[in-house]
Amino acid sequence: MAQEKNNGANAMMKLAAFIVDKRNLFFLMLAIGVIFSMFSTNWIQVENDLKAYLPAQCETRRGLDIMDAQFITYGTAQIMVENVSQAWAQTLSEELKAVKGVQSVDYDEGEDYRNVSALYNITFDYSETDDKCLQALEAVKDTLSGEDCYVSTSLGNSAAEIIDQEVSVIMVLVAVIVVAVLLLTSQTYAEVPVLLLTFVSAMILNQGSQFLMGKISFVSNSVTSILQLALSLDYAVILCNRYKEERQQLPIREAVITALSKGIPEIGSSSLTTIGGLVAMMFMQFKIGPDMAICLIKAVLFALLAVFVFMPGFLMLFGPLMDKTRHKNFVPKIPFVGKFAYLTRFVIPPVFVVLMLLGYHYSKQCPYVYGYGEIETPKLNTVQIAQNKIRDNFGDTNFVALVYPKTDYSVEKAMLAELDTYEEVDYSMGLSNVEAMAGFMLADKLSPRQFAELAGLDYELAEAVYAAYAAEQEQYGQIIGGLSTYKVPLIDMMLFVCDKIDEGIVTLEDAQMDSLKEAQTKMESAKKQLQGEDYNRVLIYLTLPEGGETTYAFLDTLREIARGYYPEGEVFVVGNSSVEQDFKLSFATDNLVITVVSILIVLVVLLFTFQSAGMPLLLILVIQGASIQMGANIDYAIVISSRYQELKTQMSHRDAIVETMNFAFPTILTSGSILACAGTLIGMMTSEAAIVGIGQSLGRGTILSIGLVMFALPQILLIGGEIVDKTSFSMPHTNLPRISSSGHIRVDGLVRGEIHGYVNGIVRADINGDVELNLLSGKTTEEGENNREA
């Protein structure tokens, strides 16, 4: 076993020496990577709609897929103009209708004019994904340039652009905080640029590789860089502290090599807890979890790359300057924390358990929301301000699309008639109940005489057209049996006539042509929106809010009614309300899966890290009690636990916990304060509700974690130490080598014996003097002699 450990150490030293000696090559690779990333960041595709991350098997996702394949959803916008008279509002409506690219403007003086404000619902000529919609929207804005107006639309990426601007400001503030914290916690000023260069290198390379994922969510794109900085900060700090420790005894090159050889396994093991916690998110049904998990795992891996490959070169480069810029340690010792822990070791753990149980109880009563309707963000952007203005004047608009198998229009008409009897339905809109002209609905069936009167055609011409239609539909019995009683849906016959006019088969007077062409445009638009190859859809406007149990219950009622009319096919309810309902259904499972998987993964990592079954349980108890993503903050607990386990064999438990907290405080202060500040700033300075929630939870959770590892974990370690020792499965050493020496000797390992006093612990030192000790593991090197190993 000793030989295997020595071989591993030698291999790690060789790897570290290679990295240090080839640093110029790695600098060149870094420069190439940074230059490439400057271009590749422009290739990143960002998905701004959270509906895209719904589970593939959920109803809304399947309904959206059908709608995308079979229907055209035209671009729309709501525009409210303030401080206008009724007469001027009507004039503006006519001007908007004349704008190129505008298909229709819905404005009713009775319903759309309130509080000296007018509301225009504009539909454009193009699909909502067509860039021509944006051009038409700009033309509309130009028309209203002299008015006080507010625009609410889902077109374009205005919300994404606003978020990018907000995150850029947050990044600047976080950078200022990082520099300030590092200056406070550093021991030499020149280590600050080393750490910053390491962070920035990892960030740039990770961002430059995002395009490889194809498309990422706006949430991941916005917060990954900030969270990468906070999550991976420990790694660079650990290696830097290792280097400063080794530099006390060794030249710069040897100090970097030694620090790196010891830091790789230590940092690699620590990173596994973070990665393990993130891996749990990949099991979520709501695919925003896997999206964020992959982005953040990749971010951690780039952080490790920067620390292991590029940072040693930075240490070599700034090493002489670090020696010259040493300064007073600004971080105070905190012996009172360790003393308090020892005095309260039998009091705090029971209190912690009670508080944790209360927290668990109240967490079950947390009023979760699954959409944006009930979330108030601390900051409002221009889009949200416009939406609030419109809502305050004209109320909320909540509609859902009901998608059902394509059948006879009469079935749809009967279904909509029943739905309109419910007070939860404001009104519905489908081909069967949308008025075309003269009181007839689009789907109403007309005889040749009725159609002739409506369209202003000769009856003989109408009969000829009906005969041609019957022949095209292969309904020859209608021709033979008499066309006078043959009825065809108005929309189908009107579009058929227009096609024959285009083909030159039917000719009409100019006035009739203009009237039919105008009708054709409206009917074609309605058909493309409401009728597909296999499915039809109707829009149902509800009097209910987008979220809430009452709304979800009525959605179930809609499904039940629709399935009664279409028992042989699937029906889908699609809208913001159904999205929230699907989120609600997947949340309970996702929350449980994340908790269980993250605990299991981190438990396994800690089990092998501490070689004890008791220690992982104690650490997970503390961090899970803080209610934050497991991998994010458990490093703090590992730092404290590892140090205490080492020191408690060398001194009294009271002194060990005091020294442990003194040792761990700078690391916790550095990483914890940055993570807490980053999360808090994200929660305070962005207007996107989903990102606000992440920031607030991260900031609050980090603060709770810091509080628990500082003021609850020490007490738990003190009274749980016996459990840890009894559940340890590390094999004791037998036949330990006995080292007797006088003179210069290098000791690096776990020892027990005397060095001018009794020693029991991990020693890394060059010793001049008499040595009498047992070598439990590691090695000793005497001048002029070979290594002694265990």
Coordinates of N, CA and C in Angstrom, one line a residue, residues 471-579:
A471 N -68.4 18.7 -57.6 CA -67.6 17.8 -58.4 C -66.2 17.7 -57.9
E472 N -65.6 18.8 -57.4 CA -64.2 18.7 -56.9 C -64.2 17.9 -55.6
Q473 N -65.3 17.9 -54.8 CA -65.3 17.1 -53.6 C -65.8 15.7 -53.9
E474 N -66.1 15.4 -55.2 CA -66.6 14.0 -55.6 C -67.9 13.7 -54.9
Q475 N -68.7 14.7 -54.8 CA -70.1 14.6 -54.2 C -71.1 14.7 -55.4
Y476 N -71.0 13.7 -56.3 CA -71.8 13.8 -57.5 C -73.3 13.6 -57.3
G477 N -73.6 13.0 -56.2 CA -75.1 12.8 -55.9 C -75.8 14.1 -55.7
Q478 N -75.0 15.1 -55.1 CA -75.6 16.4 -54.9 C -76.0 17.1 -56.3
I479 N -75.1 16.8 -57.3 CA -75.4 17.4 -58.6 C -76.6 16.8 -59.2
I480 N -76.7 15.5 -59.1 CA -77.8 14.8 -59.7 C -79.1 15.0 -58.9
G481 N -79.0 15.0 -57.6 CA -80.2 15.1 -56.8 C -80.7 16.5 -56.7
G482 N -80.0 17.5 -57.2 CA -80.5 18.9 -57.1 C -79.6 19.7 -56.2
L483 N -79.2 20.9 -56.7 CA -78.2 21.7 -56.0 C -79.0 22.7 -55.0
S484 N -80.2 22.8 -55.2 CA -81.0 23.9 -54.4 C -80.9 23.6 -52.9
T485 N -80.8 22.3 -52.5 CA -80.8 22.0 -51.1 C -79.3 21.7 -50.6
Y486 N -78.4 21.8 -51.5 CA -77.0 21.5 -51.2 C -76.4 22.7 -50.4
K487 N -75.9 22.4 -49.2 CA -75.3 23.4 -48.3 C -73.8 23.2 -48.1
V488 N -73.1 24.3 -48.1 CA -71.6 24.2 -48.0 C -71.2 25.3 -46.9
P489 N -70.3 25.0 -46.0 CA -69.8 26.0 -45.1 C -69.3 27.3 -45.8
L490 N -69.7 28.4 -45.3 CA -69.5 29.7 -46.0 C -68.0 29.9 -46.3
I491 N -67.1 29.6 -45.3 CA -65.7 29.8 -45.5 C -65.1 29.0 -46.6
D492 N -65.6 27.7 -46.7 CA -65.1 26.8 -47.7 C -65.6 27.3 -49.1
M493 N -66.8 27.7 -49.2 CA -67.3 28.2 -50.5 C -66.7 29.5 -50.9
M494 N -66.5 30.4 -50.0 CA -66.0 31.7 -50.3 C -64.5 31.5 -50.8
L495 N -63.7 30.7 -50.2 CA -62.4 30.5 -50.6 C -62.3 29.8 -51.9
F496 N -63.3 28.9 -52.2 CA -63.4 28.2 -53.4 C -63.6 29.1 -54.6
V497 N -64.6 30.1 -54.4 CA -64.9 31.1 -55.4 C -63.7 31.9 -55.7
C498 N -63.0 32.4 -54.6 CA -61.8 33.2 -54.8 C -60.7 32.5 -55.6
D499 N -60.6 31.2 -55.4 CA -59.6 30.4 -56.2 C -60.0 30.4 -57.6
K500 N -61.3 30.2 -57.9 CA -61.8 30.2 -59.3 C -61.6 31.5 -60.0
I501 N -61.8 32.6 -59.2 CA -61.5 33.9 -59.7 C -60.0 34.1 -60.1
D502 N -59.2 33.6 -59.2 CA -57.7 33.7 -59.5 C -57.4 32.9 -60.8
E503 N -58.1 31.7 -61.0 CA -57.8 30.9 -62.1 C -58.5 31.4 -63.4
G504 N -59.3 32.5 -63.3 CA -59.9 33.0 -64.4 C -61.2 32.3 -64.8
I505 N -61.6 31.4 -64.1 CA -62.9 30.6 -64.4 C -64.1 31.4 -64.1
V506 N -64.1 32.2 -63.0 CA -65.2 33.0 -62.6 C -64.8 34.5 -62.8
T507 N -65.6 35.3 -63.4 CA -65.3 36.7 -63.5 C -66.4 37.5 -62.9
L508 N -66.1 38.6 -62.2 CA -67.0 39.4 -61.5 C -66.7 40.9 -61.8
E509 N -67.7 41.7 -61.4 CA -67.4 43.1 -61.5 C -66.4 43.6 -60.5
D510 N -65.8 44.7 -60.7 CA -64.7 45.2 -59.8 C -65.2 45.4 -58.4
A511 N -66.4 45.9 -58.2 CA -66.9 46.1 -56.8 C -67.0 44.7 -56.1
Q512 N -67.5 43.7 -56.8 CA -67.7 42.4 -56.3 C -66.3 41.8 -56.0
M513 N -65.4 42.0 -56.9 CA -64.0 41.5 -56.7 C -63.4 42.0 -55.5
D514 N -63.5 43.3 -55.3 CA -62.8 43.9 -54.1 C -63.5 43.4 -52.8
S515 N -64.8 43.3 -52.9 CA -65.5 42.8 -51.7 C -65.1 41.3 -51.3
L516 N -65.0 40.5 -52.4 CA -64.6 39.1 -52.1 C -63.1 39.0 -51.7
K517 N -62.2 39.8 -52.3 CA -60.8 39.8 -52.0 C -60.6 40.2 -50.5
E518 N -61.3 41.2 -50.1 CA -61.2 41.6 -48.7 C -61.7 40.4 -47.7
A519 N -62.8 39.8 -48.1 CA -63.3 38.7 -47.3 C -62.3 37.5 -47.4
Q520 N -61.7 37.3 -48.6 CA -60.8 36.2 -48.7 C -59.6 36.3 -47.8
T521 N -59.1 37.6 -47.7 CA -57.9 37.8 -46.8 C -58.3 37.5 -45.3
K522 N -59.4 37.9 -44.9 CA -59.8 37.6 -43.5 C -60.1 36.1 -43.3
M523 N -60.7 35.5 -44.2 CA -61.1 34.1 -44.0 C -59.8 33.2 -44.1
E524 N -58.9 33.5 -45.0 CA -57.7 32.7 -45.1 C -56.9 32.9 -43.8
S525 N -56.8 34.1 -43.3 CA -56.1 34.3 -42.0 C -56.8 33.5 -40.9
A526 N -58.1 33.5 -40.8 CA -58.8 32.8 -39.8 C -58.6 31.3 -39.9
K527 N -58.6 30.8 -41.2 CA -58.4 29.4 -41.4 C -57.0 28.9 -41.0
K528 N -56.0 29.7 -41.4 CA -54.6 29.3 -41.1 C -54.4 29.3 -39.5
Q529 N -55.1 30.1 -38.8 CA -55.0 30.2 -37.4 C -55.8 29.1 -36.7
L530 N -56.9 28.7 -37.2 CA -57.9 27.9 -36.5 C -58.1 26.5 -37.1
Q531 N -57.6 26.3 -38.3 CA -57.8 24.9 -38.9 C -56.5 24.4 -39.5
G532 N -56.2 23.1 -39.0 CA -55.0 22.5 -39.6 C -55.4 21.3 -40.4
E533 N -54.4 20.5 -40.7 CA -54.6 19.3 -41.6 C -55.4 18.3 -40.8
D534 N -55.1 18.1 -39.5 CA -55.7 17.0 -38.7 C -56.4 17.5 -37.5
Y535 N -56.2 18.8 -37.1 CA -56.7 19.4 -35.9 C -57.3 20.7 -36.2
N536 N -58.3 21.1 -35.4 CA -58.8 22.5 -35.3 C -58.5 23.0 -34.0
R537 N -58.6 24.3 -33.8 CA -58.4 24.9 -32.5 C -59.3 26.1 -32.3
V538 N -59.7 26.3 -31.1 CA -60.5 27.5 -30.7 C -59.8 28.2 -29.6
L539 N -60.0 29.5 -29.5 CA -59.4 30.3 -28.4 C -60.5 30.6 -27.4
I540 N -60.2 30.3 -26.2 CA -61.2 30.5 -25.1 C -60.6 31.5 -24.1
Y541 N -61.3 32.7 -24.0 CA -60.9 33.8 -23.1 C -61.6 33.6 -21.7
L542 N -60.7 33.5 -20.7 CA -61.2 33.2 -19.4 C -61.4 34.4 -18.5
T543 N -62.2 34.3 -17.5 CA -62.3 35.4 -16.5 C -61.5 35.1 -15.3
L544 N -60.7 34.0 -15.4 CA -59.9 33.6 -14.2 C -58.4 34.1 -14.4
P545 N -57.7 34.2 -13.3 CA -56.3 34.5 -13.3 C -55.5 33.3 -14.0
E546 N -54.3 33.6 -14.4 CA -53.5 32.6 -15.1 C -53.2 31.4 -14.2
G547 N -52.9 31.7 -12.9 CA -52.6 30.6 -12.0 C -53.6 30.4 -10.8
G548 N -53.4 29.3 -10.1 CA -54.3 29.1 -9.0 C -55.1 27.8 -9.1
E549 N -55.5 27.2 -8.0 CA -56.2 26.0 -8.0 C -57.5 26.1 -8.7
T550 N -58.2 27.3 -8.6 CA -59.5 27.4 -9.3 C -59.3 27.4 -10.8
T551 N -58.3 28.0 -11.3 CA -58.0 28.0 -12.7 C -57.6 26.6 -13.2
Y552 N -56.8 25.9 -12.4 CA -56.4 24.5 -12.8 C -57.6 23.6 -12.8
A553 N -58.5 23.8 -11.9 CA -59.7 22.9 -11.8 C -60.6 23.2 -13.1
F554 N -60.7 24.4 -13.5 CA -61.5 24.7 -14.7 C -60.9 24.2 -15.9
L555 N -59.6 24.2 -16.0 CA -58.9 23.6 -17.2 C -59.3 22.1 -17.3
D556 N -59.3 21.4 -16.1 CA -59.8 20.0 -16.2 C -61.2 19.9 -16.7
T557 N -62.1 20.9 -16.3 CA -63.4 20.9 -16.8 C -63.5 21.1 -18.3
L558 N -62.6 22.0 -18.8 CA -62.5 22.2 -20.3 C -62.2 20.9 -21.0
R559 N -61.2 20.2 -20.4 CA -60.8 18.9 -21.0 C -62.0 17.9 -21.0
E560 N -62.6 17.8 -19.9 CA -63.7 16.9 -19.8 C -64.8 17.2 -20.8
I561 N -65.2 18.5 -21.0 CA -66.2 18.8 -21.9 C -65.8 18.5 -23.3
A562 N -64.5 18.9 -23.7 CA -64.0 18.6 -25.0 C -64.0 17.2 -25.4
R563 N -63.6 16.3 -24.4 CA -63.5 14.9 -24.6 C -64.9 14.3 -24.8
G564 N -65.9 14.9 -24.3 CA -67.3 14.5 -24.5 C -67.7 14.6 -25.9
Y565 N -67.2 15.7 -26.6 CA -67.6 15.9 -28.0 C -66.6 15.2 -28.9
Y566 N -65.4 14.9 -28.5 CA -64.4 14.3 -29.3 C -63.9 13.1 -28.6
P567 N -64.7 12.0 -28.4 CA -64.3 10.9 -27.6 C -63.2 10.0 -28.3
E568 N -63.1 10.1 -29.6 CA -62.2 9.2 -30.3 C -60.8 9.8 -30.6
G569 N -60.6 11.0 -30.2 CA -59.3 11.6 -30.4 C -58.8 12.4 -29.2
E570 N -57.6 12.8 -29.2 CA -57.0 13.5 -28.1 C -57.3 15.0 -28.2
V571 N -57.5 15.6 -27.0 CA -57.7 17.1 -27.0 C -56.6 17.7 -26.1
F572 N -56.3 18.9 -26.4 CA -55.2 19.6 -25.7 C -55.6 21.0 -25.3
V573 N -55.3 21.3 -24.1 CA -55.5 22.7 -23.6 C -54.1 23.3 -23.5
V574 N -53.9 24.4 -24.2 CA -52.6 25.0 -24.3 C -52.7 26.5 -24.0
G575 N -51.9 27.0 -23.1 CA -51.8 28.4 -22.7 C -51.0 28.6 -21.5
N576 N -50.8 29.8 -21.1 CA -50.0 30.1 -19.9 C -50.5 29.4 -18.7
S577 N -51.8 29.3 -18.6 CA -52.4 28.5 -17.4 C -52.1 27.1 -17.5
S578 N -52.1 26.5 -18.7 CA -51.8 25.0 -18.8 C -50.3 24.8 -18.5
V579 N -49.5 25.8 -18.9 CA -48.1 25.7 -18.6 C -47.8 25.6 -17.1

